[in-house]
Structures are given as structure tokens and as C-alpha cells.
XYZ file of C-alpha atoms in Angstrom:
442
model
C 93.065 139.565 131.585
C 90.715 136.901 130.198
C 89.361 134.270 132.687
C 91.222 131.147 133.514
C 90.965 127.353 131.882
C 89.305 125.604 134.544
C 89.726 122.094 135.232
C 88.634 119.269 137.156
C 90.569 116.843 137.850
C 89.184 112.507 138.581
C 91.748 110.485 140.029
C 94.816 111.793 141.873
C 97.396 108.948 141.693
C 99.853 108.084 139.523
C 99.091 109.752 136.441
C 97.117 112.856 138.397
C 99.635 113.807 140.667
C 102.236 113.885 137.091
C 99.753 116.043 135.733
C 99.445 118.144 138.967
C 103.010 118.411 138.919
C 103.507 119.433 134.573
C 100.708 121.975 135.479
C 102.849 123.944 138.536
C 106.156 122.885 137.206
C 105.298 124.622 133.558
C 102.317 127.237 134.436
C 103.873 130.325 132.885
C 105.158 128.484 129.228
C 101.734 126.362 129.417
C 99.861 129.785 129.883
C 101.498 131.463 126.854
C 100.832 128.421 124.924
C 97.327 128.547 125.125
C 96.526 132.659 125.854
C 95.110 131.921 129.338
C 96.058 130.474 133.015
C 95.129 127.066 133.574
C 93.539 126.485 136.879
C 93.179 123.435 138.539
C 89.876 124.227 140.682
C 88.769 120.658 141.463
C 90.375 117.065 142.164
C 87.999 113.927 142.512
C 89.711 111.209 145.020
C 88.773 108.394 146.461
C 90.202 109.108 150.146
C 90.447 112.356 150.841
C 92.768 112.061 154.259
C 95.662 110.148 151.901
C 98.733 112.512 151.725
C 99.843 113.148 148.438
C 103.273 114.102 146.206
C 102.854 117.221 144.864
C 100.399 118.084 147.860
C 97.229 119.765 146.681
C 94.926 122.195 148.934
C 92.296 120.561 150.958
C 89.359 122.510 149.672
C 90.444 121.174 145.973
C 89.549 118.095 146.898
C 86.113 115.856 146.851
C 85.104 112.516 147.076
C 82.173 112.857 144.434
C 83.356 112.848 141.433
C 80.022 112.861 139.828
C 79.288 116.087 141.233
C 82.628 117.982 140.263
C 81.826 116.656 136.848
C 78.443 118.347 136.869
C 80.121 122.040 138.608
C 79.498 124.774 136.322
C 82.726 126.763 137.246
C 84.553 123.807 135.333
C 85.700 123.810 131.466
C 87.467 120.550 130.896
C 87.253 117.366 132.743
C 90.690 114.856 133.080
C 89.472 111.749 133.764
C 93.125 109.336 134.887
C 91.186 106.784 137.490
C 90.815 104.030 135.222
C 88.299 101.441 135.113
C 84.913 101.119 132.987
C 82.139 101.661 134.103
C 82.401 104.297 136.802
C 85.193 106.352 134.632
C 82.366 106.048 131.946
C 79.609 107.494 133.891
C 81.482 110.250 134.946
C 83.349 110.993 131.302
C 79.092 110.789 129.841
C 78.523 113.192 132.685
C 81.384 115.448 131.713
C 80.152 115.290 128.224
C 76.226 115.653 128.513
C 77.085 119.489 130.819
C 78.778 120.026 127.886
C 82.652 120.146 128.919
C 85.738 118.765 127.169
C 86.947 114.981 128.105
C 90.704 114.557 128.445
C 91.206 110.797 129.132
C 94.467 108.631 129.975
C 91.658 105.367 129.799
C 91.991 103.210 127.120
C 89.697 100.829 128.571
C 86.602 103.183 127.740
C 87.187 104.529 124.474
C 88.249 100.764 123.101
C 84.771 99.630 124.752
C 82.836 102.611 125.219
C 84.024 105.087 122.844
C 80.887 104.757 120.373
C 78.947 105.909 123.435
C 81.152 108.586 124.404
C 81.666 110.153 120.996
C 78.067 110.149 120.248
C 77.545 112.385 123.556
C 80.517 114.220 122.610
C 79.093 114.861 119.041
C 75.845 115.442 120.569
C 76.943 118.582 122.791
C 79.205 120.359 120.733
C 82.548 119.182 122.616
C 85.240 117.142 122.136
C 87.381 114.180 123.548
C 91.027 114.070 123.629
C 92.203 110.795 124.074
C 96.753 110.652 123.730
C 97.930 109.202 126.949
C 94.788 106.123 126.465
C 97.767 104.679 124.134
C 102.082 104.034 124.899
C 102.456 106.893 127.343
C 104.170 109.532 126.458
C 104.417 108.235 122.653
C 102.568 110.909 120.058
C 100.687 107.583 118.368
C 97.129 108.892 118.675
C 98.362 112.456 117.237
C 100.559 110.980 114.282
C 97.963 108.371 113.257
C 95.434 111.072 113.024
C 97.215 113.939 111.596
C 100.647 113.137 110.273
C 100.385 110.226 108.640
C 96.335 110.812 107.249
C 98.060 111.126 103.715
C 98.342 107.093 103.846
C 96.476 104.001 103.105
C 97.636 102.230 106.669
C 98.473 98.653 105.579
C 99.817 97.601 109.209
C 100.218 98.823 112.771
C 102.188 96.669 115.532
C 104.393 97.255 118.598
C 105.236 96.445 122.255
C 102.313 98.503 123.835
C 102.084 97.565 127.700
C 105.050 98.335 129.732
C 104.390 95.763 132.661
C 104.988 92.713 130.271
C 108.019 94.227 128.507
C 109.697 95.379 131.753
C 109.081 91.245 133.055
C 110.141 89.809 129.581
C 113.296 91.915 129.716
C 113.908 90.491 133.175
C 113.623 86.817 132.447
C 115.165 86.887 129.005
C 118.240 89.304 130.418
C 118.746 87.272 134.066
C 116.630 84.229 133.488
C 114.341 84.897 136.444
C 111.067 83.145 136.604
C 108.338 84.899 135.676
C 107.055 84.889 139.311
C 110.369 86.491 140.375
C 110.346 89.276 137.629
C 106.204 89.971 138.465
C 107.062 90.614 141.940
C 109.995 92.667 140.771
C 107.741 94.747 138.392
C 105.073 95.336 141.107
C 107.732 96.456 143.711
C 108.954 98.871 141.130
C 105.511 100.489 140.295
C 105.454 99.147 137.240
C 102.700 96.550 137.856
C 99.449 96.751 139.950
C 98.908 94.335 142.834
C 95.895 92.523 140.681
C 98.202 92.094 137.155
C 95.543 90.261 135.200
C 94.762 93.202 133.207
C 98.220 93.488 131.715
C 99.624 89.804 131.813
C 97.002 88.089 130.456
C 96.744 90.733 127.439
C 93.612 92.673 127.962
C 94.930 96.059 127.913
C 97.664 95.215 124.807
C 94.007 94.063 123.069
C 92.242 97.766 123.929
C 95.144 99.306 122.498
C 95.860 97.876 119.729
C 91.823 97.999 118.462
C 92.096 101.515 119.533
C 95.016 102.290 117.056
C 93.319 99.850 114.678
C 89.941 101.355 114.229
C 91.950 105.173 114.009
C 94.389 103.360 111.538
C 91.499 101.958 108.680
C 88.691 104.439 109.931
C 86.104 102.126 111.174
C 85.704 100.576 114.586
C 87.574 97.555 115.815
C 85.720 95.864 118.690
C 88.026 95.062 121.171
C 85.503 92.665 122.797
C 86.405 90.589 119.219
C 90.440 91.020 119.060
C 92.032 87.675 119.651
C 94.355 87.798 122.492
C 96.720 85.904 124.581
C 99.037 86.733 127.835
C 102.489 85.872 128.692
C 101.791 83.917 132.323
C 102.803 80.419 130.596
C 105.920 81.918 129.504
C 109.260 80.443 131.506
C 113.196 81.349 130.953
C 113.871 78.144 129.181
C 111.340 79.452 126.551
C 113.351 82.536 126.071
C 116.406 80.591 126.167
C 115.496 78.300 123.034
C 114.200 81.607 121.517
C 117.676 82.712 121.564
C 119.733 80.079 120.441
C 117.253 79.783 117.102
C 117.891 83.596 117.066
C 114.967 85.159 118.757
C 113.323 87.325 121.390
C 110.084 86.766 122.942
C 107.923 90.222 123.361
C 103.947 90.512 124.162
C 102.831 92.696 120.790
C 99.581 94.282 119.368
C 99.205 93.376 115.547
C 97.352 94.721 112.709
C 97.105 94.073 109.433
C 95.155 94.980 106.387
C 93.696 91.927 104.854
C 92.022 91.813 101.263
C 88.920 90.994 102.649
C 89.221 93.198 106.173
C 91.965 93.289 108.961
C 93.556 90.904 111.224
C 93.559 92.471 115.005
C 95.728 90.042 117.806
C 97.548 90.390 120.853
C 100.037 87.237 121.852
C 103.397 86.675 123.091
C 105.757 86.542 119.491
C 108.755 85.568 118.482
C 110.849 88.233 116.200
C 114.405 87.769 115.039
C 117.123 89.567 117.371
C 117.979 91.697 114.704
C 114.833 93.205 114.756
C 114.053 96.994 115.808
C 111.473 95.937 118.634
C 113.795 93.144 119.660
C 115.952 95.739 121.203
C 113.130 98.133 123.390
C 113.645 97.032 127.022
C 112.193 97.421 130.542
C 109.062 99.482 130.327
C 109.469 101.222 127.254
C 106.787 100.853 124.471
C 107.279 101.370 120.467
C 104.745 101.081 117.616
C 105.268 100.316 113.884
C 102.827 102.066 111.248
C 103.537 101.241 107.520
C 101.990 103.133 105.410
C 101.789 103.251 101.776
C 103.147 106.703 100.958
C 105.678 106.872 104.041
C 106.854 103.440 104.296
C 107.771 101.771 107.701
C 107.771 104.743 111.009
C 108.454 103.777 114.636
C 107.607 105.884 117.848
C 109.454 104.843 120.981
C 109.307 106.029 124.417
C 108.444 105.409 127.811
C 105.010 103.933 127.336
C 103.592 103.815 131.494
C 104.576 105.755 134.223
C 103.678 109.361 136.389
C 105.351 112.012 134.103
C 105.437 110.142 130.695
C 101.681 109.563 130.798
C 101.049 112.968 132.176
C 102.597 114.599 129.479
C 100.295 113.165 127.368
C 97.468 113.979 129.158
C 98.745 117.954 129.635
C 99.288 117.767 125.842
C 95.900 116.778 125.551
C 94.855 119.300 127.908
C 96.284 122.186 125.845
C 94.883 121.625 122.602
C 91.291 121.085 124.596
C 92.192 124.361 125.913
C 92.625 125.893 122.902
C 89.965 124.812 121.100
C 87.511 126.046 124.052
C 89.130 129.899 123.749
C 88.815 129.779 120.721
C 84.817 128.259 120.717
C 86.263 125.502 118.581
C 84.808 121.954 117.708
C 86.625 119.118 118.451
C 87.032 116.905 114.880
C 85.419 113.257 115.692
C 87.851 110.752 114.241
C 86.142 108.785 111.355
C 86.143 105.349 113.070
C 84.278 107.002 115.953
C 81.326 109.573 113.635
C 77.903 108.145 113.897
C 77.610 108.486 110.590
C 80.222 106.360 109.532
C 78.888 102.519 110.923
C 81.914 99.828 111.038
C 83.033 98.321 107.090
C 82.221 94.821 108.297
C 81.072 93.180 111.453
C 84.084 93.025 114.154
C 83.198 89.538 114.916
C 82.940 88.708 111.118
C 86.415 90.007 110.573
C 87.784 88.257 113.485
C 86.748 85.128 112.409
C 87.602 85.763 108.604
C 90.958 86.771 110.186
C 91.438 83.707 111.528
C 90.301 81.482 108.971
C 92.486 83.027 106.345
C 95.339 83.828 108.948
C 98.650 81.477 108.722
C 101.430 81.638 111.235
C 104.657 79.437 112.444
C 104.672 78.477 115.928
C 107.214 77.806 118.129
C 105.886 74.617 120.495
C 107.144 73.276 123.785
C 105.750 70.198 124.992
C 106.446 68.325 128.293
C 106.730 64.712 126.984
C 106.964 60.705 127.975
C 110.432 60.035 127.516
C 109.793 56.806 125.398
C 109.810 55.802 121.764
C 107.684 57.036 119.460
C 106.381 59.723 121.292
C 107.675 62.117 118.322
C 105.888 60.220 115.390
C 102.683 60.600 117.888
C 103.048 64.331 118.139
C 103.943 64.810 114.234
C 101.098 62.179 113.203
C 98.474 64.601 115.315
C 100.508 68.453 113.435
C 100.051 66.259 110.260
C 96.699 65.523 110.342
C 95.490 69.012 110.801
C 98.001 70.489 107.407
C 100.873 71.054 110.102
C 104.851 69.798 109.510
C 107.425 70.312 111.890
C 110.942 72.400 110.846
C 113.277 71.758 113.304
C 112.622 69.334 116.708
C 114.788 69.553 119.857
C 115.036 67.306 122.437
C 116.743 68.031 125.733
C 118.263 64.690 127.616
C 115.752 63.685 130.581
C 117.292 63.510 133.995
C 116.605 61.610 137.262
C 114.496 64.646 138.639
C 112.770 64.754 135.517
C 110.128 61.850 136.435
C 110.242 60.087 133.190
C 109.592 63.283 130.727
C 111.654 65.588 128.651
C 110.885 68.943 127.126
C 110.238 68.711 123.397
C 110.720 71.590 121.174
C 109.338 72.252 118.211
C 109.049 74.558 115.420
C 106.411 74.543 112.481
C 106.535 75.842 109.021
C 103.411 78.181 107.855
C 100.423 76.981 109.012
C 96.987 77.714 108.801
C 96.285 79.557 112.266
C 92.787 77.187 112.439
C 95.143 74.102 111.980
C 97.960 74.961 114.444
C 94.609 75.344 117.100
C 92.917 72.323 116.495
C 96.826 70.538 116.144
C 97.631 72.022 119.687
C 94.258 71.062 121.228
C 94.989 67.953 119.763
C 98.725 67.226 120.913
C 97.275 68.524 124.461
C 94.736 65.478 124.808
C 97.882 63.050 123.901
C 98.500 60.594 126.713
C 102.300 60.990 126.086
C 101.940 64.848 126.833
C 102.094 65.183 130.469
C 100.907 69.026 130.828
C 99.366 71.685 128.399
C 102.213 73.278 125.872
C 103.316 76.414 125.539
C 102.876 77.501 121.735
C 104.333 80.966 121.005
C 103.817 82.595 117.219
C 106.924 83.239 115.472
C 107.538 86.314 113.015
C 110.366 87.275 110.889
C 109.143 90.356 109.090
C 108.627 92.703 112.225
């Protein structure tokens, strides 16, 4: 019988104890799969007396996850703590004693992956990267393999579960976003520091991550304009609604004449809309391409076994390419040889220059005359004119303002900034909008 797959495992939490749990659960069909056992021999943790769900043996376990990434009687390394720059010391570790990277962290291969793929190039192994995008959505796999016949013109989607589960909740039973948060974080769904996912960071890693894979050069994600959803209240989702509309955090990508447009925001897309419909913590990406046309992948994009099925998947074709003394393939974006079309920074800010948008704007205003033609005199001067207005009645809690709602036609992103910036500085606007984009094509 030949020897077993060994692995080591860093981080035991979530996502480690899924994949603990596919590797018992499925350890005869996973071993004909691949022509050997797979053997977990090692599992790096942070406290070693915490008791864990599925419960693994004492002696598996360390608290130097440096050193099980250096052990000798290991073949593939699964790296599923998160962070930077720890989980990228020990994945270059992994690498440079020349083992196979599985990794569930998006977060290093959108900022480190040059780095990581040059050490992976450098010793003859390879890094498998699924779960680092949507879960237990094939996006990384299709991108790179089934669709490779196509010229990718876009990518876009709903790609972080926290912010879709707490959208769904105050759009479906008009909690406050403080309400649904807490809700999310009691559910597992968010972590007790949110910042990552509300404010839009992670969206922006993944999206430059399926960008750079989608036009085969790299997409800095230190350069990807982004915005979160913590400004976003019920009423906003409300007047979404009656103009037809639901509100959802989404990465998008397009493929300008002169490079690509890379953003992460809150958006508006009609109701009738595919992603309009994908609820709670589920994630789903668009790809258009120009021989297939439009294809979506939906699925549970967080959680223990979604992501872990990823990662196992991952794990298996590492796997096989180690019994079979196989290469890894380097995706284009990521070969040394291969240096980015354009400067991210220059396409970002080409992107924005030539980018136009609508924008849906809520304003807390002086409930006097006038205050309109201020607010259209300041869009106006920066190439900005107003579609539709709403005005709500003020009230005798309402301290002498009413919300204002407007709605632009196409605008030159740059204008709509320096029109909002603008509007902000207005004595007759008591507090900083809330400007949302609005799209009727996704």
C-alpha cells in the first residue's frame, strides 16, 4: 500500500474543524479519489486546552505553527487562520520546505499573492487557492478552467455573506442595521470586530482576486475603490423599493477600452434582477464572457462545511498532483514573467475618471425654502441633474429638517464626488448623506 497524504493543518476553528470533519466523514470515497489515505498528522492552534467539535487527538495538536510548517513528515499545508501577516509567514514557510499551500485566505493572495507565487514557482509546488473566494462556490475553478475559452468582459456578484445576511434583515423586517449586526454576530455569521466585512475590505480582496484571474494580470487590491454598508438605514431600503430596487454590497468589474474598472459599494439593482433575489448569507457571481454569454454561480458563500468543501476540494487535486510528482500551473496574473498590463493605481484612477454612474442621494435637510434650488445649484455645477426628488413631510420630532431624496441621471463618477462633497459642506444640510450607486443592467 503506498504511503499516506500527509497534512498539516493551521487554524482549527470554523473552517478547520469543517475540514476535519469532510476528511473523517468521507475518508474511504476521498481515498479512492486520489489513490492514497489522507492523513491528518498535524493541527496548528492557538490554545491548545480549548475543546473542540469534531474532537481531534491531543498529540495532533501544537501551538507553533511555524514549526509544523517546517516538519518533514508533512506533504501539504492548509492554512484556514486568516489574517496577513502571520498566515503569510507561515504559507512562505510552507512553500520555501517545498510543500503544497491549500489556503481559505483571501486576504494574502489579494495582497501577498505575488510573493507567494514567486516562492511557489521557485520550489517546484503549487498553491491552491478555492475557498479564498464565495465559499463553497467553484469561481476560482470555472474562471480558470471552464470558462479560459473567453475574452472576460465583466465579473460582479454579492461576495461577503455577513453584509448580505444584514441587508436581507433590514430590507425583509426593517431592522436597523445595529439590530441585524448583532443578529448576524449571534448567528456566526459575523465576527465580534466586523470592520473587515462591513466596511468592504474583504468584498475589495475578492473581487481583485477574481479580477486579476479574470483579464490575466494583477489587480492591486490596495488600489480597488471601495465602500461599506454602515451608513445604510431601513428607510434607505424602503425608498429603494418603492422606485423598484434592492440595496446589496457587490464586487464589480469591468473591462474598459483603456483597462478595467475594479469597485466594491453598496448598489442599487432593479428587483427583477437575478442577484436581487440571493438572501441571508448566500453569495453569487456574474462572469460574462464573450463566447458563453452571461453565467452565475450561487451558493452558500461563508460558513464551516461550505468553505471546507472548498478547501478539501482543494486538498484533493494538491493531492493528486503530489502522487503523481506533478507541477502546479501558476495562473497568468500571478507568473513572474507576466508583470501587470498597466499600473493598478493608473487604472484605478483612469477608472474613475472615465467611470459614470447614477446615484441614489439622501440628504438630511433645513426644512425651509429654497433649500432644493441650493442642493441642485451645487449637482449642477459639477455636470450633475437630478431625475426624480422626494420629499417626506417634517414632523414635530423632526427638529426643523426633512429627509430629501434624490436621484441623478448619468453622471461622471468624478462629478457626483466633488457634487456630494459639495452638498455635504451646505449649511442647509444638517449631517453627511448617504449616496448609494444605482444599476439597471446587473
Amino acid at each position: 500500500m503506498q504511503r499516506s497524504i500527509r497534512v498539516g493543518l493551521i487554524g482549527l476553528g470554523t473552517v478547520g474543524s469543517g475540514v476535519v470533519h469532510i476528511l473523517r466523514r468521507h475518508a474511504k470515497r476521498l481515498q479512492h479519489e486520489v489513490g492514497r489515505p489522507i492523513e491528518l498528522k498535524g493541527a496548528a492552534v492557538r490554545d491548545l486546552s480549548k475543546p473542540r467539535e469534531p474532537e481531534v487527538p491531543s498529540h495532533l495538536l501544537t501551538d507553533d505553527a511555524l514549526a509544523l510548517a517546517r516538519r518533514s513528515d508533512i506533504d501539504i499545508i492548509v492554512e484556514v487562520m486568516g489574517g496577513v501577516d502571520e498566515a503569510k509567514a507561515y504559507a512562505l514557510e510552507a512553500l520555501q520546505q517545498g510543500k503544497r499551500l491549500v489556503t481559505a485566505n483571501k486576504a494574502i493572495i489579494a495582497l501577498k499573492g505575488q510573493e507567494l507565487f514567486d516562492a511557489a514557482k521557485q520550489n517546484g509546488v503549487g498553491i491552491y487557492f478555492e475557498a479564498s473566494v464565495a465559499g463553497g462556490i467553484p469561481i476560482i475553478k470555472a474562471l480558470r478552467e471552464s470558462l479560459a475559452a473567453n475574452r472576460i468582459e465583466s465579473v460582479y456578484g454579492i461576495l461577503n455573506g455577513t453584509c448580505n445576511y444584514i441587508l436581507t434583515q433590514m430590507s425583509n423586517n426593517g431592522q436597523p442595521y445595529e439590530t441585524a449586526l448583532k443578529k448576524a454576530q449571534e448567528l456566526g455569521y459575523a465576527e465580534a470586530d466586523p470592520t473587515f466585512d462591513v466596511d468592504g475590505h474583504d468584498t475589495a480582496h475578492k473581487i481583485a482576486i477574481l479580477s486579476s484571474l479574470a483579464y490575466g494580470y494583477r489587480v492591486d487590491a490596495q488600489h480597488v475603490q471601495f465602500e461599506g454598508i454602515r451608513g445604510i438605514q431601513p428607510q434607505d431600503l424602503e425608498c429603494a423599493r418603492e422606485m423598484g430596487y434592492t440595496v446589496k454590497l457587490l464586487g464589480i468589474s469591468r473591462r474598459l477600452d483603456d483597462g478595467v474598472s475594479v469597485q466594491a459599494h453598496p448598489t442599487m439593482i432593479p428587483e427583477t434582477s437575478v442577484l436581487a433575489n440571493v438572501q441571508d448569507a448566500y453569495n453569487a457571481v456574474a462572469v460574462v464572457g464573450d463566447a458563453v454569454g452571461p453565467a452565475l454561480f450561487l451558493g452558500l458563500g461563508a460558513g464551516k462545511l461550505p468553505t471546507a468543501s472548498a478547501v478539501v476540494a482543494d486538498l484533493l487535486d494538491a493531492a493528486r498532483d503530489l502522487a503523481a510528482n506533478a507541477p502546479a500551473e501558476i495562473p497568468l496574473c500571478w507568473r513572474a514573467d507576466v508583470p501587470p498590463s498597466a499600473d493598478s493605481e493608473t487604472e484605478a484612477q483612469k477608472a474613475l475618471k472615465s467611470a459614470c454612474s447614477r446615484r441614489y442621494i439622501r440628504l438630511e435637510a433645513e426644512d425651509r425654502p429654497g433649500v432644493l434650488a441650493e442642493i441642485a445649484a451645487a449637482l449642477g455645477r459639477h455636470g450633475v441633474s437630478i431625475a426624480a426628488v422626494s420629499q417626506k413631510e417634517s414632523t414635530p420630532m423632526s427638529e426643523g429638517t426633512v429627509p430629501l431624496i434624490l436621484l441623478t441621471h448619468l453622471a461622471a463618477e468624478r462629478g457626483l464626488r466633488a457634487a456630494l462633497d459639495e452638498i455635504n459642506d451646505l449649511p442647509c444640510v444638517r449631517q453627511p448623506g448617504v449616496s448609494i450607486r444605482v444599476e439597471t443592467e446587473l
